[in-house]
Short mmCIF file of C-alpha atoms in Angstrom, two decimals:
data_model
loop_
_atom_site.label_atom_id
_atom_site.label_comp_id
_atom_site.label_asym_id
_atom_site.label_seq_id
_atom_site.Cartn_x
_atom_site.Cartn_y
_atom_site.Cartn_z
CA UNK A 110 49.17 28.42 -51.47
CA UNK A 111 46.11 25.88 -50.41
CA UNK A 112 45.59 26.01 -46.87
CA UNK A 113 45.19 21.70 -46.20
CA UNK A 114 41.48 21.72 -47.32
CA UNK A 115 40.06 19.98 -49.85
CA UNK A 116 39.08 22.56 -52.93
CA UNK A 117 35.32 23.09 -53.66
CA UNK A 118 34.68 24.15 -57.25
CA UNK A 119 33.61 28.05 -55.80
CA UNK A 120 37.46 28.25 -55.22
CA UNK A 121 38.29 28.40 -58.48
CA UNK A 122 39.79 31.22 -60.12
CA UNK A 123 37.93 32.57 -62.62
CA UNK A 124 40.01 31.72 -65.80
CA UNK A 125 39.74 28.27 -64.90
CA UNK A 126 36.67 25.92 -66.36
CA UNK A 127 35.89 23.57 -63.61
CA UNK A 128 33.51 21.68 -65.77
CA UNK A 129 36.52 20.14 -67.64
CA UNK A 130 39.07 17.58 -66.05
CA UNK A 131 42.47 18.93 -66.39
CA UNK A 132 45.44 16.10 -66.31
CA UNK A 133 48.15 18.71 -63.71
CA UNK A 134 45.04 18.75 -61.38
CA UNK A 135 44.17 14.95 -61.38
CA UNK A 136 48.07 14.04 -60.68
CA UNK A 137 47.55 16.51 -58.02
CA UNK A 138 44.71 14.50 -56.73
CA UNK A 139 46.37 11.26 -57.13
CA UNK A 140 49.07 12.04 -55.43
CA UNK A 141 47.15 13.27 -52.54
CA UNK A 142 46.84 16.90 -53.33
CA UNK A 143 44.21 19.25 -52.42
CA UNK A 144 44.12 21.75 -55.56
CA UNK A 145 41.88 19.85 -57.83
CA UNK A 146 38.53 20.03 -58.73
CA UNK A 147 34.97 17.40 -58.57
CA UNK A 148 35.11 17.01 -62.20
CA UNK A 149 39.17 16.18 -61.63
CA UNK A 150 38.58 13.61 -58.50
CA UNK A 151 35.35 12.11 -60.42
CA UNK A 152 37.75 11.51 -63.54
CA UNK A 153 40.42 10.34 -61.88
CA UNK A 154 38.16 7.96 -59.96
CA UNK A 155 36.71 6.59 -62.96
CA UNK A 156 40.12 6.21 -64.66
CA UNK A 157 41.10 4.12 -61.00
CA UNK A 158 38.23 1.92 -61.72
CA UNK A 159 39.64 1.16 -65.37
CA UNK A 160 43.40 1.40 -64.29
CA UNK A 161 43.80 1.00 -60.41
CA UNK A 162 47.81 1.26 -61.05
CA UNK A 163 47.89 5.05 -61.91
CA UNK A 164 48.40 5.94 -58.67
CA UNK A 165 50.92 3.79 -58.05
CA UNK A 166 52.63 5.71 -61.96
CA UNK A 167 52.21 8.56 -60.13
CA UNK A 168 53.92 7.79 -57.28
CA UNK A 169 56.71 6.37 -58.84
CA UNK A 170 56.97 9.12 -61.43
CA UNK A 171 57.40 11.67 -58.22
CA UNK A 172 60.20 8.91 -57.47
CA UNK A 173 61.89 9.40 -60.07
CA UNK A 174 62.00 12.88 -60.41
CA UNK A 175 63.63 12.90 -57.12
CA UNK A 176 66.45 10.81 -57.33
CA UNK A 177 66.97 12.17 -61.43
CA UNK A 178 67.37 15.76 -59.70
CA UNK A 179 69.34 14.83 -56.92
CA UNK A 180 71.76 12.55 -59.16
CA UNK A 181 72.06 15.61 -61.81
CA UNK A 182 72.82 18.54 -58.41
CA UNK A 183 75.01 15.54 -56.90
CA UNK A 184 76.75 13.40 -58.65
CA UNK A 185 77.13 15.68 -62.25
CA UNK A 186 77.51 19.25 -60.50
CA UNK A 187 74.02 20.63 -62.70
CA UNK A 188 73.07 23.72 -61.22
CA UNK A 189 70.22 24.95 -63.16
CA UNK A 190 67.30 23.45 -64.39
CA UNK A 191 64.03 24.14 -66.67
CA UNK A 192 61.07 22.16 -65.80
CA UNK A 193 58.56 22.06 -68.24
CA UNK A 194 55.28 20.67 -67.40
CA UNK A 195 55.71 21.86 -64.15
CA UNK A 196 52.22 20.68 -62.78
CA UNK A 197 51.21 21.66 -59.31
CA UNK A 198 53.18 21.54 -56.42
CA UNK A 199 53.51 18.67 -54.52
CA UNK A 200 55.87 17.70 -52.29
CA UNK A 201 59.81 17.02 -53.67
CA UNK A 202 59.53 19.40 -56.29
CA UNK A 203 62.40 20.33 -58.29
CA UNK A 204 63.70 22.86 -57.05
CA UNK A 205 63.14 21.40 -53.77
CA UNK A 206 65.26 18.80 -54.26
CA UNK A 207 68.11 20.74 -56.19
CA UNK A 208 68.35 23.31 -53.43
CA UNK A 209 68.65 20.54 -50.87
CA UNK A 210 71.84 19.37 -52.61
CA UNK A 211 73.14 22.62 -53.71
CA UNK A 212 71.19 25.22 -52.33
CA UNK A 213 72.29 27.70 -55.19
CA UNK A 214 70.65 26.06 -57.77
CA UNK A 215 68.35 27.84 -60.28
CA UNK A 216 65.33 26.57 -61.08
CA UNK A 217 62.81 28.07 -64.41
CA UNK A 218 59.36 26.56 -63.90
CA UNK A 219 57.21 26.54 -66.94
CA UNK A 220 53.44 25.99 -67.76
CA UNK A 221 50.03 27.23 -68.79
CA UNK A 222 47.93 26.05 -66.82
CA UNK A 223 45.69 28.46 -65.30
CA UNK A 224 45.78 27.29 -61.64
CA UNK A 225 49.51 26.61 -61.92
CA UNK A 226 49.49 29.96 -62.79
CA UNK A 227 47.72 30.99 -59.46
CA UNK A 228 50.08 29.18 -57.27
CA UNK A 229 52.81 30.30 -59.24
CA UNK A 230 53.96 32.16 -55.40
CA UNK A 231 54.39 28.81 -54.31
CA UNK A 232 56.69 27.39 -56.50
CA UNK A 233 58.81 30.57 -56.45
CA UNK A 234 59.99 29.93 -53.37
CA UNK A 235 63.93 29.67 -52.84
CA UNK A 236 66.88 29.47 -50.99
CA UNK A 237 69.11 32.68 -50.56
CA UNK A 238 71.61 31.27 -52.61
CA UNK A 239 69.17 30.24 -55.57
CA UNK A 240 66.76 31.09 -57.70
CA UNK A 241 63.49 30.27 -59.07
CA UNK A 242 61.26 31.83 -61.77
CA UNK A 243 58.21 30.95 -63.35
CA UNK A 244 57.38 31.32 -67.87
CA UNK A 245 53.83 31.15 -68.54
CA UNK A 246 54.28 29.10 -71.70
CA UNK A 247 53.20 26.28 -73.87
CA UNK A 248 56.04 23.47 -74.45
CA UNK A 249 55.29 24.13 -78.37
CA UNK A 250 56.74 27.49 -78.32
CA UNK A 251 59.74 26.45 -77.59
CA UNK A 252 61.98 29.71 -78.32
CA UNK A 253 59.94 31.68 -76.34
CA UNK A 254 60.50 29.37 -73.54
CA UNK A 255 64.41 29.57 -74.30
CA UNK A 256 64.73 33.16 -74.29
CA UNK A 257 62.39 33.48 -71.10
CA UNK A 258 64.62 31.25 -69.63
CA UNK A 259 67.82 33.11 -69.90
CA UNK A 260 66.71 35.84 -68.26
CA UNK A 261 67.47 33.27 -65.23
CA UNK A 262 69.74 30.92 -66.56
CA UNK A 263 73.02 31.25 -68.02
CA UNK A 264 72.25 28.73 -71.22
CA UNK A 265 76.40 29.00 -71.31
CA UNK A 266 76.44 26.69 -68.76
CA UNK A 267 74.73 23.06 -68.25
CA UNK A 268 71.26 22.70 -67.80
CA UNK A 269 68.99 19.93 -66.43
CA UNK A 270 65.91 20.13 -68.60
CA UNK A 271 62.77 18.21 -66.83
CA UNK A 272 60.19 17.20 -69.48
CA UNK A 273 58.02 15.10 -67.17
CA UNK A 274 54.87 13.25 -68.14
CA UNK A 275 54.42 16.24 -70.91
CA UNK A 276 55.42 15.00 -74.45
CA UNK A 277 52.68 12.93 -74.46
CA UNK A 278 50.36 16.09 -74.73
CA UNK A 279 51.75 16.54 -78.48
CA UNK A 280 49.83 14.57 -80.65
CA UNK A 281 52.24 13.92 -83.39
CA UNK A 282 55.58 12.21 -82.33
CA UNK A 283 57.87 13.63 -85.10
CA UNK A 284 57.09 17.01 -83.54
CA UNK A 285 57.51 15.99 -80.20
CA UNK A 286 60.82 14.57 -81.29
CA UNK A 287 61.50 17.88 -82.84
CA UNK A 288 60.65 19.82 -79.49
CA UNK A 289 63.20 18.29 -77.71
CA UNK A 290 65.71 18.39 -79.95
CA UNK A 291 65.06 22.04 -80.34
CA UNK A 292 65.72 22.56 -76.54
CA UNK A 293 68.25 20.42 -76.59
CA UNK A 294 70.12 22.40 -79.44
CA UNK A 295 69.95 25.40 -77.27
CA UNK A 296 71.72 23.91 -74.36
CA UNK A 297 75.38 23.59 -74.35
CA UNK A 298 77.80 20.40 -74.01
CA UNK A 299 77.05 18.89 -70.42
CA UNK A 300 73.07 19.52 -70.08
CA UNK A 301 70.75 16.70 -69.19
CA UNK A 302 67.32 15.54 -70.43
CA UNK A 303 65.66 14.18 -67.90
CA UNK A 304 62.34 12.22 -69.11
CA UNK A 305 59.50 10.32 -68.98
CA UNK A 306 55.95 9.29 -70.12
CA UNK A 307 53.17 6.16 -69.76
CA UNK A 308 53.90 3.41 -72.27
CA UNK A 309 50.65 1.70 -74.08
CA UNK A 310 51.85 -1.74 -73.61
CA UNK A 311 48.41 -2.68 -70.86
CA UNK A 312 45.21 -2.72 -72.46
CA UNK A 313 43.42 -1.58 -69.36
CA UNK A 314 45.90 1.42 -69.57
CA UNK A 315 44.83 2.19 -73.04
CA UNK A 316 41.58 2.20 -72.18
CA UNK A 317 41.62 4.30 -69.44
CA UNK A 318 43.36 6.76 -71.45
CA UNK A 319 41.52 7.05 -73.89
CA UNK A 320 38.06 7.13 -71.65
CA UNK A 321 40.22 10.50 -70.14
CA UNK A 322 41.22 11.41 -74.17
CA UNK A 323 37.56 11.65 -74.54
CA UNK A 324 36.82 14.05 -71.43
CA UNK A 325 39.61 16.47 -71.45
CA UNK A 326 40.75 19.61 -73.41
CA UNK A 327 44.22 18.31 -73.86
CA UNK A 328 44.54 14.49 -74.59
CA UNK A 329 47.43 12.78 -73.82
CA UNK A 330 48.98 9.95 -76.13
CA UNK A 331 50.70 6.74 -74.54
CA UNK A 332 53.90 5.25 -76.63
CA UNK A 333 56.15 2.56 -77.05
CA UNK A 334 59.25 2.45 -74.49
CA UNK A 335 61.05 2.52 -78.34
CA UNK A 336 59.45 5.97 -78.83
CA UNK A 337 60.27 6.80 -75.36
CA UNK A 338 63.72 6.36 -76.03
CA UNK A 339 63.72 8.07 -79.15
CA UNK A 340 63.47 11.22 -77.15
CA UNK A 341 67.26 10.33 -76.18
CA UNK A 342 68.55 10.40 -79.58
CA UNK A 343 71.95 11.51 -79.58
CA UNK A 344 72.73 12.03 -75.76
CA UNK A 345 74.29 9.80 -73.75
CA UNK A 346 71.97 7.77 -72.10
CA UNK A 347 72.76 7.18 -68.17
CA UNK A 348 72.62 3.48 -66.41
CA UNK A 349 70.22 1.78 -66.68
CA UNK A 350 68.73 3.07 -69.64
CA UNK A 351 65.68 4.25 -70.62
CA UNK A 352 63.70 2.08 -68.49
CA UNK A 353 60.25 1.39 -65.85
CA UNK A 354 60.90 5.05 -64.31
CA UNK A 355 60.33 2.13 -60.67
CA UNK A 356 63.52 0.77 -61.69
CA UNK A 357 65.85 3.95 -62.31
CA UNK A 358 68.20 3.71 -59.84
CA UNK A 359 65.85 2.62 -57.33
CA UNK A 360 66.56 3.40 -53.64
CA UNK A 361 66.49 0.08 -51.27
CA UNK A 362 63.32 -1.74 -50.77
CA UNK A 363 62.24 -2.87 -47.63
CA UNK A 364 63.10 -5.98 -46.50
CA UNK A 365 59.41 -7.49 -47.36
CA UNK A 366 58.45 -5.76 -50.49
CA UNK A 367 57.98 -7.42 -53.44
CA UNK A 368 60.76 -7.58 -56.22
CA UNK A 369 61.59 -8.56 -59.77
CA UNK A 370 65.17 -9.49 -60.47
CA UNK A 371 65.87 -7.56 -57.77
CA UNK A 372 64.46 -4.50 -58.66
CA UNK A 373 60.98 -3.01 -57.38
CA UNK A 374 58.42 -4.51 -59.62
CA UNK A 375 57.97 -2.57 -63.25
CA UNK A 376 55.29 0.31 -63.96
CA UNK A 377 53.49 1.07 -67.42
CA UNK A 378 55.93 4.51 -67.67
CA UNK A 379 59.17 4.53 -69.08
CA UNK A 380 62.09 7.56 -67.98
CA UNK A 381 65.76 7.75 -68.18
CA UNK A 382 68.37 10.43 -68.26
CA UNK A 383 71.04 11.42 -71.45
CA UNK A 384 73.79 13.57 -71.30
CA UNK A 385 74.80 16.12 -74.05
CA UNK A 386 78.05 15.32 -75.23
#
């Protein structure tokens, strides 16, 4: 776990290359995090300079992970949950927010990023009651990830699966399409997909992105909110849709801040949550 310091590039472990901006590490550093690299922080300063609202994606994206997982523990009774993409902790993550509402929830954490990997301790932290595992794995090997899973999770019984800001790391949509609906297939009648990615609707967005396509090993494709949705095909799609992931059931402003038809104002990232009938 990072002790509050900023990272200097000696701490990295050894599989990692430092050299090369990674996008789990510049989330972390846009978010405030510590575990991140000077070739992360001097990307994600130059992406600021294209596209100062990232951080405020970011931020909201955390947002809505929170209140997705706490509606899903809550209000539908999910008690387990696969996160892929996992990304580096933070604070609220999901198990963190599961176990606060049910504190025997079971949580399957999955990624392949080296430095994930080394604070993999970290995230398998739990409640008595609960659980939480880690799957070194790629999101394209998705029946590995399945059958890692159940050695956790009884895929019998509903599942909350978290594919957050990741589907944008496969190039070609049909197959990201097919990804999820390969997941989806495994989980039974009940399960949640809980999702979301950055929309290429703001040309300074675009062009930030693809400045950072340029840069990093793994590039990351915006798409429509229509392609966005896509992802939902099939489920039932929860109130209010698939939507600005600001204005998915947004918690109470304050009294001062800014709004747009009464709801906080709109971000270039589009989320929502579907049901499995």
């Amino acid at each position: 776990m990072n002790d509050g310091r900023p990272r200097t590039d000696r701490d990295a472990p050894p599989a990692i290359d430092r050299s090369i901006p990674h996008s789990a590490r510049i989330w972390n550093y846009w978010l405030g995090g510590k575990d991140n690299y000077t070739a992360d922080r001097e990307a994600g300063d130059q992406y600021c300079e294209i596209f100062p609202g990232i951080v405020e994606i970011a931020r909201a994206s955390r947002g809505f992970l929170s209140r997705a997982v706490t509606h899903l523990a809550g209000e539908l009774g999910i008690r387990q949950f696969l996160d892929i993409g996992t990304g580096l902790p933070t604070a609220d993550n999901t198990h963190e927010v599961a176990q606060r509402v049910a504190p025997e929830s079971r949580i399957v954490y999955v990624d392949n990023d080296p430095l994930v990997l080394a604070h993999a301790r970290a995230l398998l932290t739990s409640t008595p009651e609960g659980a939480t595992a880690y799957i070194d794995a790629d999101l394209r090997s998705p029946d590995t990830i399945l059958a890692e899973a159940a050695r956790t999770l009884d895929l019998d019984r509903p599942v909350g699966l978290m594919l957050m800001n990741i589907l944008g790391h496969i190039g070609d949509y049909d197959e990201a399409r097919a990804t999820v609906k390969r997941l989806m297939a495994a989980l039974p009648s009940g399960s949640c997909l809980v999702s979301n990615d950055g929309t290429d609707g703001n040309e300074a967005f675009n062009r930030a992105q693809r400045f950072y396509n340029d840069m990093a090993g793994i590039p990351y494709l915006l798409r429509t909110p229509e392609q966005i949705a896509g992802y939902f095909r099939g489920l039932e799609v929860l109130e209010p849709g698939v939507v600005p992931v600001s204005q998915w059931r947004p918690q109470a402003p304050p009294t001062n801040a800014p709004l747009s038809g009464g709801l906080p104002p709109a971000v270039d990232e589009y989320g929502g949550v579907g049901v499995k009938p």
